[in-house]
Coordinates of C-alpha atoms in Angstrom, one line a residue:
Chain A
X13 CA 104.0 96.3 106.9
X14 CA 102.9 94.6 103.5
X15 CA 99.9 91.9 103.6
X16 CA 97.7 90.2 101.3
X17 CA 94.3 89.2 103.1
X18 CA 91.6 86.4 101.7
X19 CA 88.6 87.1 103.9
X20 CA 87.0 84.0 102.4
X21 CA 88.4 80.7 103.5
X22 CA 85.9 78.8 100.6
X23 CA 83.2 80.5 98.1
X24 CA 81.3 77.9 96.7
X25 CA 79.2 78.6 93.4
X26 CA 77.0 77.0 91.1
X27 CA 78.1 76.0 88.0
X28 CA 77.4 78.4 84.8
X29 CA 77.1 81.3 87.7
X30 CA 79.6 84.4 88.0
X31 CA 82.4 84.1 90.5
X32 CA 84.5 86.1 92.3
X33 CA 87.4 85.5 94.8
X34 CA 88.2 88.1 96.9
X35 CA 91.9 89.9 97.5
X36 CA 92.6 93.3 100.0
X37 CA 96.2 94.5 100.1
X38 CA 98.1 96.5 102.0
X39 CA 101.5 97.8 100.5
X40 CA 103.8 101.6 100.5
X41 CA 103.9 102.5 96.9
X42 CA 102.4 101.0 93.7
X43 CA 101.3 97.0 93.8
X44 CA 102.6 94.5 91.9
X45 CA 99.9 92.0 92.1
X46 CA 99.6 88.4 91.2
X47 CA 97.1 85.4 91.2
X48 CA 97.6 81.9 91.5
X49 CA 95.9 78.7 91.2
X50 CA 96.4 75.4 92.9
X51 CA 94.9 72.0 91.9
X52 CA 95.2 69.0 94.1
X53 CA 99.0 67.8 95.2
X54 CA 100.1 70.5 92.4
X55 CA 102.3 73.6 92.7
X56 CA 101.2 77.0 92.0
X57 CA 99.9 77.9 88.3
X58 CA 100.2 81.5 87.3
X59 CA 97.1 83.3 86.2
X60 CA 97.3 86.7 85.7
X61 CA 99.2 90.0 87.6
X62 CA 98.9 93.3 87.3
X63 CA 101.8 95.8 86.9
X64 CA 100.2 99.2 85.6
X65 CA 97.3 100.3 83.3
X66 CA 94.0 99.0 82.5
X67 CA 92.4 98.4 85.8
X68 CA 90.9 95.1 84.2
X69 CA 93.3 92.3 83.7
X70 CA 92.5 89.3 81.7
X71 CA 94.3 86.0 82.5
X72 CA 94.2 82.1 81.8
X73 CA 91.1 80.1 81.4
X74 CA 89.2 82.7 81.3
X75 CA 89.7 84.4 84.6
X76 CA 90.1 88.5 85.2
X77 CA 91.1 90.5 87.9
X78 CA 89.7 94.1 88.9
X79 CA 92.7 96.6 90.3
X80 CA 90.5 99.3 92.5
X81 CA 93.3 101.5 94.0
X82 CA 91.0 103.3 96.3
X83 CA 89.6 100.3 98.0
X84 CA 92.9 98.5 98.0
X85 CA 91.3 95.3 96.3
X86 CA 92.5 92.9 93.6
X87 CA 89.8 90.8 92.9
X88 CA 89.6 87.6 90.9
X89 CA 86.5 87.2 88.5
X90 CA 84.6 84.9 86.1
X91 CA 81.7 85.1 84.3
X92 CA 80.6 81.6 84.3
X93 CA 82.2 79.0 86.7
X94 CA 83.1 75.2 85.8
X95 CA 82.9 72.4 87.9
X96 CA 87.2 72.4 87.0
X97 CA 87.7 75.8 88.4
X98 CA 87.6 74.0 91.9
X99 CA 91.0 74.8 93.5
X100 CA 92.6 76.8 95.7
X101 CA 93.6 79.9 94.7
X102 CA 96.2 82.7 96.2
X103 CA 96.5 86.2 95.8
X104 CA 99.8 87.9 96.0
X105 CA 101.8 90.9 96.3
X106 CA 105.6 92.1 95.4
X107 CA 107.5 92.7 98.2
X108 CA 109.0 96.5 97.9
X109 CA 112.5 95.0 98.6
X110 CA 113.4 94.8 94.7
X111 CA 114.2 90.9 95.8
X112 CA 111.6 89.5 94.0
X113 CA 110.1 87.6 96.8
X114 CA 106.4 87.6 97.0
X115 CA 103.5 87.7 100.1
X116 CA 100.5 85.3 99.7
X117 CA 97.2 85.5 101.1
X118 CA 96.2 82.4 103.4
X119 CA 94.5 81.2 100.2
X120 CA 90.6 81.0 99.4
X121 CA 89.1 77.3 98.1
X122 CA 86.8 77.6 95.3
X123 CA 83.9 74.6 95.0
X124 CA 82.5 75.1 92.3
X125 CA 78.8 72.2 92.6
X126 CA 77.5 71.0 89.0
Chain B
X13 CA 108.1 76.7 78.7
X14 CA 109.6 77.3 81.9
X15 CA 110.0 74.3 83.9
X16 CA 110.9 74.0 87.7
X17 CA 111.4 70.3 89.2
X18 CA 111.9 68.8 92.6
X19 CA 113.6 65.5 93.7
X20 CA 110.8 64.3 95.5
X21 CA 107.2 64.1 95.1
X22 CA 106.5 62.7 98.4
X23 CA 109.1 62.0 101.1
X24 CA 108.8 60.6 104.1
X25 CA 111.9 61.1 107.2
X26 CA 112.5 60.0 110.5
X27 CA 113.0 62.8 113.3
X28 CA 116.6 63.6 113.6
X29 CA 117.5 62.9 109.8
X30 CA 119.0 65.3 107.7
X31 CA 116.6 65.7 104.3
X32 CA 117.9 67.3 101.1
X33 CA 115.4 68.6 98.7
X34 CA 116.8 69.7 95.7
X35 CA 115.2 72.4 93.3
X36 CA 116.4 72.6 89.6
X37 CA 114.8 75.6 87.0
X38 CA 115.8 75.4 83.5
X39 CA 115.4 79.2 82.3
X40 CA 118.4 81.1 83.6
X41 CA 116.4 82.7 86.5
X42 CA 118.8 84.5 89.1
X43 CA 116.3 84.7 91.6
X44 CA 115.2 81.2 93.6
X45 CA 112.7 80.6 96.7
X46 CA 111.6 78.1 98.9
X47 CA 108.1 78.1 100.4
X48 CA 106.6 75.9 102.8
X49 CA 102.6 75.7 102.5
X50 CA 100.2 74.5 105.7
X51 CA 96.5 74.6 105.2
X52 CA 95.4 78.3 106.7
X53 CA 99.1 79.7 106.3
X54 CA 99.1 80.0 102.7
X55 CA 102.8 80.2 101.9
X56 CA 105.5 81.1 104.0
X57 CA 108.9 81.7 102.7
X58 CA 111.7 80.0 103.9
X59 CA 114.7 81.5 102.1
X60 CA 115.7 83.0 98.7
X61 CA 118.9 83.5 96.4
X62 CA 119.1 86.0 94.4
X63 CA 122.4 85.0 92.8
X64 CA 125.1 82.0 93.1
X65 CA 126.3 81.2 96.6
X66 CA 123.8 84.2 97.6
X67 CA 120.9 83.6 100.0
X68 CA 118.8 85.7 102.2
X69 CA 116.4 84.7 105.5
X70 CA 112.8 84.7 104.6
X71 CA 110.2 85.0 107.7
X72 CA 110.7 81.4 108.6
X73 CA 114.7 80.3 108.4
X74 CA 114.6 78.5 111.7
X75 CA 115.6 74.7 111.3
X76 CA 116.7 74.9 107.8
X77 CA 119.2 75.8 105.8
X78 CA 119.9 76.0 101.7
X79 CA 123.0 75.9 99.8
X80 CA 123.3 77.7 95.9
X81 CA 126.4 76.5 94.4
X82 CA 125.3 76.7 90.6
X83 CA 122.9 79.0 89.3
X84 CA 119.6 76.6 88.0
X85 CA 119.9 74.9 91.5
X86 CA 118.8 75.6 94.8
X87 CA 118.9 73.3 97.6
X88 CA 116.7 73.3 100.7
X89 CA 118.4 71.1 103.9
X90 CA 116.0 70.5 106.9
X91 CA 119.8 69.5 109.4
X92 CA 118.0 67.6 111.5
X93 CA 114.0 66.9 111.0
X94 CA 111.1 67.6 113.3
X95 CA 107.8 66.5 113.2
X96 CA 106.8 70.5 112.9
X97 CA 108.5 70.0 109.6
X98 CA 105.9 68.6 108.1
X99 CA 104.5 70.1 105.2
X100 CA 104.0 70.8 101.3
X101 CA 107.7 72.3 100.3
X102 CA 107.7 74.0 96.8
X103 CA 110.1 75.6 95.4
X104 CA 110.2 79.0 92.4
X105 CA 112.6 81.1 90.4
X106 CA 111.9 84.2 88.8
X107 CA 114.2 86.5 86.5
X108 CA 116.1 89.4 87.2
X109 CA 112.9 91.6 85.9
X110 CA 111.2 91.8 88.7
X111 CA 107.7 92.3 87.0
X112 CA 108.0 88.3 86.0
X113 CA 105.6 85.9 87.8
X114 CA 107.4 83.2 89.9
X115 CA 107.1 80.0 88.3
X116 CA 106.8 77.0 91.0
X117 CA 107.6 73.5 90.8
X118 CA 105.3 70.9 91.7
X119 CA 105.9 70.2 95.4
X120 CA 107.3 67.7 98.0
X121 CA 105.1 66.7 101.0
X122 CA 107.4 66.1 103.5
X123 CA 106.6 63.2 106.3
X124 CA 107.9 64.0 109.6
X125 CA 107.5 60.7 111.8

């Protein structure tokens, strides 16, 4: 069965510090995989997905995600944090049914303290 | 810019109503979802057209029902509300290409009492 897991419920980081969200998935064939971000009352912002190639993807506000194939991990990156990076955010996978439809992690909360 | 709106920001229903909430996308996407979001559940999908007068189950149909009759509207209809109802509904389209991101409307928090 396909699944997106979020070990990390929140990941709280200083302000100015690297930050990483983490993403494991589990799917039959290649990923199609997707980040969101979610600020209070707010629907879901697309940030980045990867479909094939580079390994590194570069998204909105400055946010990247690292395909590892081997480990089964899309994880969700920045360099240096601001205090309005603080949201939720969701990883996600294509479902293999050609529908379109999508499977979302539980979702990780990011605090990001000035 | 593609834009998806919802009736409702915030609604708030008795138990044994029947709610409508209505979904509109402007970009001539074939594909349309609802989702239903609870804190620890991340989003679970309700149902999803993939064409006019079209719609499949997602993994959580039970108690709700949706109706497609044009193509930039999809309509989510709770037949009788629960209070186990309550929840963040949002709502998102996608083309045909399936490599396209969804692109989600802003949400209604449906009130259960």
């Amino acid at each position: 069965a396909q699944s997106v897991a979020q070990p990390e419920d929140q990941v709280n980081v200083a302000e100015g510090n690297p930050l990483t969200v983490k993403c494991t998935y589990s799917v039959s064939g290649n990923p199609y995989l997707f980040w969101y971000v979610q600020y209070p009352n707010r629907g879901l912002q697309f940030l980045l997905k990867y479909i094939t190639g580079d390994n590194l993807v570069k998204g909105s506000y400055g946010f990247e995600a690292e395909f590892n194939k081997s480990q089964t991990s899309f994880h969700l990156k920045k360099p240096s944090a601001l205090v309005s990076d603080s949201a939720l955010y969701f990883c996600a996978v294509r479902d293999i049914s050609n529908t379109g439809k999508l499977i979302f992690g539980q979702g990780t909360t990011l605090q990001v303290k000035p | 810019d593609v834009k998806v709106t919802q009736s409702s920001r915030y609604l708030v229903k008795r138990t044994g109503e029947k709610v409508f909430l209505e979904c509109v996308q402007d970009m001539d996407h074939e594909n349309m979802f609802w989702y239903r979001q609870d804190p620890g559940l991340g989003l679970r999908l309700i149902y999803f057209s993939y064409d006019v007068k079209m719609k499949e189950k997602g993994d959580i149909p039970e108690g709700y029902s949706v109706s497609r009759e044009k193509k930039e509207r999809f309509s989510l209809i709770l037949e009788s509300a629960s209070t186990n109802q309550t929840s963040m509904y949002l709502c998102a389209s996608t083309g045909r290409t399936l490599l396209y991101e969804q692109y989600f409307g802003p949400g209604t928090r449906l009130t259960v009492t």
